[in-house]
mmCIF file of N, CA, C and O in Angstrom:
data_model
loop_
_atom_site.group_PDB
_atom_site.id
_atom_site.type_symbol
_atom_site.label_atom_id
_atom_site.label_comp_id
_atom_site.label_asym_id
_atom_site.label_seq_id
_atom_site.Cartn_x
_atom_site.Cartn_y
_atom_site.Cartn_z
ATOM 1 N N MET B 1 -6.458 -10.162 -12.793
ATOM 2 C CA MET B 1 -5.492 -9.578 -11.872
ATOM 3 C C MET B 1 -5.664 -10.243 -10.503
ATOM 4 O O MET B 1 -6.764 -10.608 -10.113
ATOM 5 N N ALA B 2 -4.594 -10.367 -9.811
ATOM 6 C CA ALA B 2 -4.622 -10.976 -8.475
ATOM 7 C C ALA B 2 -5.503 -10.149 -7.548
ATOM 8 O O ALA B 2 -5.797 -8.990 -7.808
ATOM 9 N N ASP B 3 -5.930 -10.782 -6.472
ATOM 10 C CA ASP B 3 -6.712 -10.081 -5.461
ATOM 11 C C ASP B 3 -5.956 -8.826 -5.027
ATOM 12 O O ASP B 3 -4.749 -8.856 -4.812
ATOM 13 N N ILE B 4 -6.688 -7.725 -4.906
ATOM 14 C CA ILE B 4 -6.043 -6.444 -4.609
ATOM 15 C C ILE B 4 -5.318 -6.471 -3.268
ATOM 16 O O ILE B 4 -4.212 -5.947 -3.145
ATOM 17 N N ARG B 5 -5.901 -7.097 -2.274
ATOM 18 C CA ARG B 5 -5.219 -7.181 -0.974
ATOM 19 C C ARG B 5 -3.901 -7.931 -1.114
ATOM 20 O O ARG B 5 -2.903 -7.559 -0.519
ATOM 21 N N ASP B 6 -3.898 -8.994 -1.931
ATOM 22 C CA ASP B 6 -2.667 -9.752 -2.155
ATOM 23 C C ASP B 6 -1.590 -8.883 -2.800
ATOM 24 O O ASP B 6 -0.412 -9.005 -2.476
ATOM 25 N N ILE B 7 -2.007 -8.010 -3.710
ATOM 26 C CA ILE B 7 -1.057 -7.095 -4.361
ATOM 27 C C ILE B 7 -0.436 -6.167 -3.328
ATOM 28 O O ILE B 7 0.782 -5.939 -3.323
ATOM 29 N N VAL B 8 -1.268 -5.633 -2.436
ATOM 30 C CA VAL B 8 -0.788 -4.707 -1.408
ATOM 31 C C VAL B 8 0.163 -5.433 -0.458
ATOM 32 O O VAL B 8 1.255 -4.930 -0.145
ATOM 33 N N VAL B 9 -0.222 -6.607 -0.008
ATOM 34 C CA VAL B 9 0.631 -7.363 0.919
ATOM 35 C C VAL B 9 1.955 -7.726 0.252
ATOM 36 O O VAL B 9 3.013 -7.600 0.859
ATOM 37 N N LYS B 10 1.914 -8.131 -1.015
ATOM 38 C CA LYS B 10 3.158 -8.463 -1.727
ATOM 39 C C LYS B 10 4.045 -7.223 -1.845
ATOM 40 O O LYS B 10 5.263 -7.300 -1.679
ATOM 41 N N ALA B 11 3.443 -6.059 -2.096
ATOM 42 C CA ALA B 11 4.214 -4.811 -2.182
ATOM 43 C C ALA B 11 4.900 -4.520 -0.861
ATOM 44 O O ALA B 11 6.045 -4.054 -0.829
ATOM 45 N N ILE B 12 4.216 -4.816 0.243
ATOM 46 C CA ILE B 12 4.795 -4.593 1.567
ATOM 47 C C ILE B 12 5.932 -5.574 1.825
ATOM 48 O O ILE B 12 7.014 -5.187 2.271
ATOM 49 N N VAL B 13 5.716 -6.838 1.502
ATOM 50 C CA VAL B 13 6.762 -7.852 1.684
ATOM 51 C C VAL B 13 7.969 -7.525 0.817
ATOM 52 O O VAL B 13 9.120 -7.587 1.275
ATOM 53 N N ASP B 14 7.730 -7.161 -0.447
ATOM 54 C CA ASP B 14 8.824 -6.830 -1.364
ATOM 55 C C ASP B 14 9.592 -5.584 -0.933
ATOM 56 O O ASP B 14 10.739 -5.390 -1.331
ATOM 57 N N ALA B 15 8.970 -4.745 -0.117
ATOM 58 C CA ALA B 15 9.640 -3.542 0.400
ATOM 59 C C ALA B 15 10.505 -3.870 1.609
ATOM 60 O O ALA B 15 11.085 -2.982 2.218
ATOM 61 N N ALA B 16 10.581 -5.145 1.941
ATOM 62 C CA ALA B 16 11.391 -5.618 3.075
ATOM 63 C C ALA B 16 10.957 -4.984 4.392
ATOM 64 O O ALA B 16 11.775 -4.658 5.242
ATOM 65 N N VAL B 17 9.651 -4.831 4.540
ATOM 66 C CA VAL B 17 9.098 -4.300 5.782
ATOM 67 C C VAL B 17 9.193 -5.380 6.855
ATOM 68 O O VAL B 17 8.727 -6.494 6.647
ATOM 69 N N PRO B 18 9.817 -5.066 7.998
ATOM 70 C CA PRO B 18 9.904 -6.056 9.074
ATOM 71 C C PRO B 18 8.511 -6.484 9.539
ATOM 72 O O PRO B 18 7.600 -5.667 9.625
ATOM 73 N N ASN B 19 8.358 -7.766 9.820
ATOM 74 C CA ASN B 19 7.084 -8.321 10.309
ATOM 75 C C ASN B 19 5.926 -8.050 9.366
ATOM 76 O O ASN B 19 4.792 -7.850 9.812
ATOM 77 N N ALA B 20 6.182 -8.051 8.065
ATOM 78 C CA ALA B 20 5.146 -7.740 7.080
ATOM 79 C C ALA B 20 3.940 -8.662 7.210
ATOM 80 O O ALA B 20 2.805 -8.233 7.033
ATOM 81 N N GLY B 21 4.151 -9.909 7.554
ATOM 82 C CA GLY B 21 3.056 -10.859 7.652
ATOM 83 C C GLY B 21 2.142 -10.630 8.832
ATOM 84 O O GLY B 21 1.022 -11.138 8.858
ATOM 85 N N SER B 22 2.587 -9.850 9.805
ATOM 86 C CA SER B 22 1.762 -9.640 10.995
ATOM 87 C C SER B 22 1.153 -8.241 11.069
ATOM 88 O O SER B 22 0.581 -7.867 12.084
ATOM 89 N N LEU B 23 1.261 -7.478 9.990
ATOM 90 C CA LEU B 23 0.684 -6.131 9.991
ATOM 91 C C LEU B 23 -0.838 -6.203 9.990
ATOM 92 O O LEU B 23 -1.428 -7.044 9.322
ATOM 93 N N ARG B 24 -1.453 -5.311 10.749
ATOM 94 C CA ARG B 24 -2.917 -5.241 10.807
ATOM 95 C C ARG B 24 -3.437 -4.387 9.653
ATOM 96 O O ARG B 24 -2.828 -3.382 9.289
ATOM 97 N N ASP B 25 -4.566 -4.784 9.103
ATOM 98 C CA ASP B 25 -5.147 -4.090 7.958
ATOM 99 C C ASP B 25 -5.692 -2.715 8.289
ATOM 100 O O ASP B 25 -5.772 -1.858 7.423
ATOM 101 N N ASP B 26 -6.077 -2.501 9.556
ATOM 102 C CA ASP B 26 -6.798 -1.288 9.920
ATOM 103 C C ASP B 26 -5.992 -0.289 10.741
ATOM 104 O O ASP B 26 -6.532 0.675 11.267
ATOM 105 N N VAL B 27 -4.685 -0.510 10.842
ATOM 106 C CA VAL B 27 -3.803 0.385 11.593
ATOM 107 C C VAL B 27 -2.784 0.950 10.615
ATOM 108 O O VAL B 27 -2.260 0.233 9.764
ATOM 109 N N SER B 28 -2.496 2.240 10.741
ATOM 110 C CA SER B 28 -1.575 2.859 9.784
ATOM 111 C C SER B 28 -0.226 2.147 9.791
ATOM 112 O O SER B 28 0.236 1.651 10.823
ATOM 113 N N LEU B 29 0.366 2.091 8.620
ATOM 114 C CA LEU B 29 1.662 1.420 8.481
ATOM 115 C C LEU B 29 2.709 2.078 9.365
ATOM 116 O O LEU B 29 3.506 1.393 10.004
ATOM 117 N N THR B 30 2.676 3.405 9.450
ATOM 118 C CA THR B 30 3.675 4.092 10.269
ATOM 119 C C THR B 30 3.481 3.781 11.755
ATOM 120 O O THR B 30 4.453 3.668 12.496
ATOM 121 N N ASP B 31 2.231 3.635 12.185
ATOM 122 C CA ASP B 31 1.970 3.280 13.582
ATOM 123 C C ASP B 31 2.422 1.855 13.898
ATOM 124 O O ASP B 31 2.553 1.495 15.069
ATOM 125 N N GLN B 32 2.646 1.071 12.856
ATOM 126 C CA GLN B 32 3.107 -0.297 13.035
ATOM 127 C C GLN B 32 4.618 -0.424 12.804
ATOM 128 O O GLN B 32 5.147 -1.523 12.685
ATOM 129 N N GLY B 33 5.286 0.715 12.734
ATOM 130 C CA GLY B 33 6.738 0.701 12.665
ATOM 131 C C GLY B 33 7.346 0.795 11.279
ATOM 132 O O GLY B 33 8.561 0.670 11.126
ATOM 133 N N VAL B 34 6.525 1.027 10.260
ATOM 134 C CA VAL B 34 7.059 1.172 8.905
ATOM 135 C C VAL B 34 7.511 2.620 8.736
ATOM 136 O O VAL B 34 6.715 3.543 8.896
ATOM 137 N N ASP B 35 8.786 2.809 8.431
ATOM 138 C CA ASP B 35 9.299 4.178 8.293
ATOM 139 C C ASP B 35 8.894 4.777 6.946
ATOM 140 O O ASP B 35 8.325 4.104 6.090
ATOM 141 N N SER B 36 9.186 6.055 6.765
ATOM 142 C CA SER B 36 8.755 6.766 5.563
ATOM 143 C C SER B 36 9.368 6.170 4.294
ATOM 144 O O SER B 36 8.704 6.115 3.253
ATOM 145 N N LEU B 37 10.592 5.710 4.364
ATOM 146 C CA LEU B 37 11.201 5.067 3.196
ATOM 147 C C LEU B 37 10.475 3.764 2.867
ATOM 148 O O LEU B 37 10.234 3.447 1.698
ATOM 149 N N GLY B 38 10.087 3.029 3.887
ATOM 150 C CA GLY B 38 9.332 1.795 3.673
ATOM 151 C C GLY B 38 7.996 2.066 3.010
ATOM 152 O O GLY B 38 7.599 1.365 2.075
ATOM 153 N N VAL B 39 7.291 3.085 3.479
ATOM 154 C CA VAL B 39 6.002 3.442 2.888
ATOM 155 C C VAL B 39 6.198 3.882 1.443
ATOM 156 O O VAL B 39 5.439 3.484 0.553
ATOM 157 N N PHE B 40 7.227 4.673 1.183
ATOM 158 C CA PHE B 40 7.531 5.109 -0.179
ATOM 159 C C PHE B 40 7.774 3.906 -1.076
ATOM 160 O O PHE B 40 7.265 3.839 -2.200
ATOM 161 N N THR B 41 8.533 2.936 -0.594
ATOM 162 C CA THR B 41 8.829 1.737 -1.372
ATOM 163 C C THR B 41 7.569 0.924 -1.627
ATOM 164 O O THR B 41 7.366 0.389 -2.721
ATOM 165 N N VAL B 42 6.703 0.837 -0.636
ATOM 166 C CA VAL B 42 5.420 0.146 -0.812
ATOM 167 C C VAL B 42 4.623 0.816 -1.935
ATOM 168 O O VAL B 42 4.099 0.138 -2.824
ATOM 169 N N VAL B 43 4.528 2.139 -1.902
ATOM 170 C CA VAL B 43 3.787 2.869 -2.934
ATOM 171 C C VAL B 43 4.397 2.609 -4.307
ATOM 172 O O VAL B 43 3.667 2.340 -5.285
ATOM 173 N N MET B 44 5.704 2.658 -4.412
ATOM 174 C CA MET B 44 6.365 2.403 -5.692
ATOM 175 C C MET B 44 6.077 0.981 -6.176
ATOM 176 O O MET B 44 5.801 0.766 -7.365
ATOM 177 N N ASN B 45 6.133 0.014 -5.280
ATOM 178 C CA ASN B 45 5.852 -1.376 -5.645
ATOM 179 C C ASN B 45 4.413 -1.543 -6.130
ATOM 180 O O ASN B 45 4.158 -2.280 -7.084
ATOM 181 N N ILE B 46 3.480 -0.872 -5.467
ATOM 182 C CA ILE B 46 2.073 -0.952 -5.883
ATOM 183 C C ILE B 46 1.900 -0.325 -7.262
ATOM 184 O O ILE B 46 1.214 -0.876 -8.127
ATOM 185 N N GLN B 47 2.523 0.824 -7.483
ATOM 186 C CA GLN B 47 2.433 1.469 -8.796
ATOM 187 C C GLN B 47 2.976 0.551 -9.886
ATOM 188 O O GLN B 47 2.362 0.432 -10.963
ATOM 189 N N ASP B 48 4.093 -0.099 -9.625
ATOM 190 C CA ASP B 48 4.676 -1.013 -10.606
ATOM 191 C C ASP B 48 3.771 -2.216 -10.848
ATOM 192 O O ASP B 48 3.533 -2.608 -11.995
ATOM 193 N N ALA B 49 3.250 -2.802 -9.774
ATOM 194 C CA ALA B 49 2.426 -4.003 -9.896
ATOM 195 C C ALA B 49 1.114 -3.729 -10.624
ATOM 196 O O ALA B 49 0.635 -4.574 -11.388
ATOM 197 N N CYS B 50 0.544 -2.555 -10.398
ATOM 198 C CA CYS B 50 -0.760 -2.216 -10.976
ATOM 199 C C CYS B 50 -0.651 -1.388 -12.248
ATOM 200 O O CYS B 50 -1.670 -1.072 -12.877
ATOM 201 N N GLU B 51 0.570 -1.000 -12.590
ATOM 202 C CA GLU B 51 0.834 -0.173 -13.766
ATOM 203 C C GLU B 51 0.002 1.114 -13.743
ATOM 204 O O GLU B 51 -0.665 1.475 -14.710
ATOM 205 N N ILE B 52 0.028 1.780 -12.577
ATOM 206 C CA ILE B 52 -0.658 3.058 -12.413
ATOM 207 C C ILE B 52 0.300 4.034 -11.745
ATOM 208 O O ILE B 52 1.340 3.628 -11.232
ATOM 209 N N GLU B 53 -0.079 5.300 -11.769
ATOM 210 C CA GLU B 53 0.636 6.300 -10.991
ATOM 211 C C GLU B 53 -0.325 6.838 -9.939
ATOM 212 O O GLU B 53 -1.455 7.198 -10.248
ATOM 213 N N ILE B 54 0.127 6.839 -8.703
ATOM 214 C CA ILE B 54 -0.676 7.380 -7.618
ATOM 215 C C ILE B 54 -0.260 8.835 -7.434
ATOM 216 O O ILE B 54 0.893 9.107 -7.075
ATOM 217 N N PRO B 55 -1.175 9.774 -7.687
ATOM 218 C CA PRO B 55 -0.826 11.189 -7.557
ATOM 219 C C PRO B 55 -0.440 11.537 -6.119
ATOM 220 O O PRO B 55 -0.977 10.981 -5.162
ATOM 221 N N ASP B 56 0.479 12.480 -5.988
ATOM 222 C CA ASP B 56 0.929 12.911 -4.662
ATOM 223 C C ASP B 56 -0.239 13.329 -3.781
ATOM 224 O O ASP B 56 -0.238 13.081 -2.582
ATOM 225 N N GLY B 57 -1.252 13.951 -4.362
ATOM 226 C CA GLY B 57 -2.396 14.402 -3.602
ATOM 227 C C GLY B 57 -3.205 13.266 -2.983
ATOM 228 O O GLY B 57 -3.947 13.484 -2.024
ATOM 229 N N ASP B 58 -3.078 12.069 -3.511
ATOM 230 C CA ASP B 58 -3.807 10.914 -2.975
ATOM 231 C C ASP B 58 -3.044 10.209 -1.857
ATOM 232 O O ASP B 58 -3.631 9.434 -1.101
ATOM 233 N N LEU B 59 -1.762 10.466 -1.742
ATOM 234 C CA LEU B 59 -0.931 9.726 -0.784
ATOM 235 C C LEU B 59 -1.317 9.981 0.666
ATOM 236 O O LEU B 59 -1.179 9.089 1.503
ATOM 237 N N ASP B 60 -1.811 11.172 0.969
ATOM 238 C CA ASP B 60 -2.170 11.503 2.353
ATOM 239 C C ASP B 60 -3.260 10.603 2.916
ATOM 240 O O ASP B 60 -3.330 10.394 4.116
ATOM 241 N N ARG B 61 -4.108 10.078 2.058
ATOM 242 C CA ARG B 61 -5.203 9.236 2.555
ATOM 243 C C ARG B 61 -4.877 7.751 2.537
ATOM 244 O O ARG B 61 -5.716 6.925 2.892
ATOM 245 N N LEU B 62 -3.680 7.395 2.142
ATOM 246 C CA LEU B 62 -3.266 5.990 2.075
ATOM 247 C C LEU B 62 -2.367 5.675 3.267
ATOM 248 O O LEU B 62 -1.155 5.800 3.200
ATOM 249 N N LYS B 63 -2.988 5.288 4.352
ATOM 250 C CA LYS B 63 -2.257 5.027 5.598
ATOM 251 C C LYS B 63 -2.238 3.547 5.972
ATOM 252 O O LYS B 63 -1.256 3.056 6.492
ATOM 253 N N THR B 64 -3.349 2.854 5.741
ATOM 254 C CA THR B 64 -3.480 1.458 6.171
ATOM 255 C C THR B 64 -3.563 0.542 4.961
ATOM 256 O O THR B 64 -3.764 0.995 3.823
ATOM 257 N N ILE B 65 -3.438 -0.737 5.216
ATOM 258 C CA ILE B 65 -3.629 -1.723 4.141
ATOM 259 C C ILE B 65 -5.039 -1.565 3.576
ATOM 260 O O ILE B 65 -5.231 -1.585 2.350
ATOM 261 N N ASN B 66 -6.029 -1.399 4.449
ATOM 262 C CA ASN B 66 -7.406 -1.215 3.983
ATOM 263 C C ASN B 66 -7.542 0.016 3.094
ATOM 264 O O ASN B 66 -8.286 -0.009 2.111
ATOM 265 N N ASP B 67 -6.834 1.104 3.437
ATOM 266 C CA ASP B 67 -6.867 2.312 2.612
ATOM 267 C C ASP B 67 -6.355 2.017 1.206
ATOM 268 O O ASP B 67 -6.955 2.447 0.218
ATOM 269 N N PHE B 68 -5.248 1.304 1.118
ATOM 270 C CA PHE B 68 -4.686 0.954 -0.188
ATOM 271 C C PHE B 68 -5.645 0.076 -0.978
ATOM 272 O O PHE B 68 -5.857 0.285 -2.177
ATOM 273 N N VAL B 69 -6.249 -0.908 -0.317
ATOM 274 C CA VAL B 69 -7.169 -1.816 -0.997
ATOM 275 C C VAL B 69 -8.379 -1.049 -1.523
ATOM 276 O O VAL B 69 -8.776 -1.209 -2.683
ATOM 277 N N GLU B 70 -8.954 -0.193 -0.687
ATOM 278 C CA GLU B 70 -10.116 0.592 -1.102
ATOM 279 C C GLU B 70 -9.755 1.514 -2.268
ATOM 280 O O GLU B 70 -10.499 1.631 -3.253
ATOM 281 N N TYR B 71 -8.619 2.180 -2.160
ATOM 282 C CA TYR B 71 -8.168 3.097 -3.209
ATOM 283 C C TYR B 71 -7.969 2.352 -4.524
ATOM 284 O O TYR B 71 -8.447 2.776 -5.580
ATOM 285 N N LEU B 72 -7.262 1.234 -4.474
ATOM 286 C CA LEU B 72 -6.984 0.472 -5.690
ATOM 287 C C LEU B 72 -8.234 -0.138 -6.281
ATOM 288 O O LEU B 72 -8.370 -0.229 -7.508
ATOM 289 N N THR B 73 -9.167 -0.536 -5.441
ATOM 290 C CA THR B 73 -10.433 -1.080 -5.937
ATOM 291 C C THR B 73 -11.144 -0.030 -6.796
ATOM 292 O O THR B 73 -11.643 -0.350 -7.872
ATOM 293 N N GLY B 74 -11.128 1.202 -6.336
ATOM 294 C CA GLY B 74 -11.732 2.276 -7.108
ATOM 295 C C GLY B 74 -10.963 2.615 -8.366
ATOM 296 O O GLY B 74 -11.551 2.872 -9.421
ATOM 297 N N ARG B 75 -9.663 2.613 -8.263
ATOM 298 C CA ARG B 75 -8.820 2.983 -9.423
ATOM 299 C C ARG B 75 -8.798 1.911 -10.508
ATOM 300 O O ARG B 75 -8.712 2.223 -11.685
ATOM 301 N N LEU B 76 -8.854 0.662 -10.113
ATOM 302 C CA LEU B 76 -8.698 -0.434 -11.070
ATOM 303 C C LEU B 76 -10.023 -0.981 -11.580
ATOM 304 O O LEU B 76 -10.038 -1.885 -12.408
ATOM 305 N N ALA B 77 -11.120 -0.415 -11.097
ATOM 306 C CA ALA B 77 -12.438 -0.927 -11.509
ATOM 307 C C ALA B 77 -12.778 -0.499 -12.925
ATOM 308 O O ALA B 77 -12.315 0.420 -13.463
#
């Protein structure tokens, strides 16, 4: 499987997030201007790419690129 960070970044780019290439890994996506629909699309893209379902209860802790990478590292291990 591709590097997990690459999967997350591709999910963000595929969600048509403006300035996706300049997003910081340690700042929440919403604080960087990604709206709720964009975040939803990112989550859907990640679920499709990784062939997993992210439970609603886990979504609250997935704010930054680093959060997604850490979460997926645990889920896909």
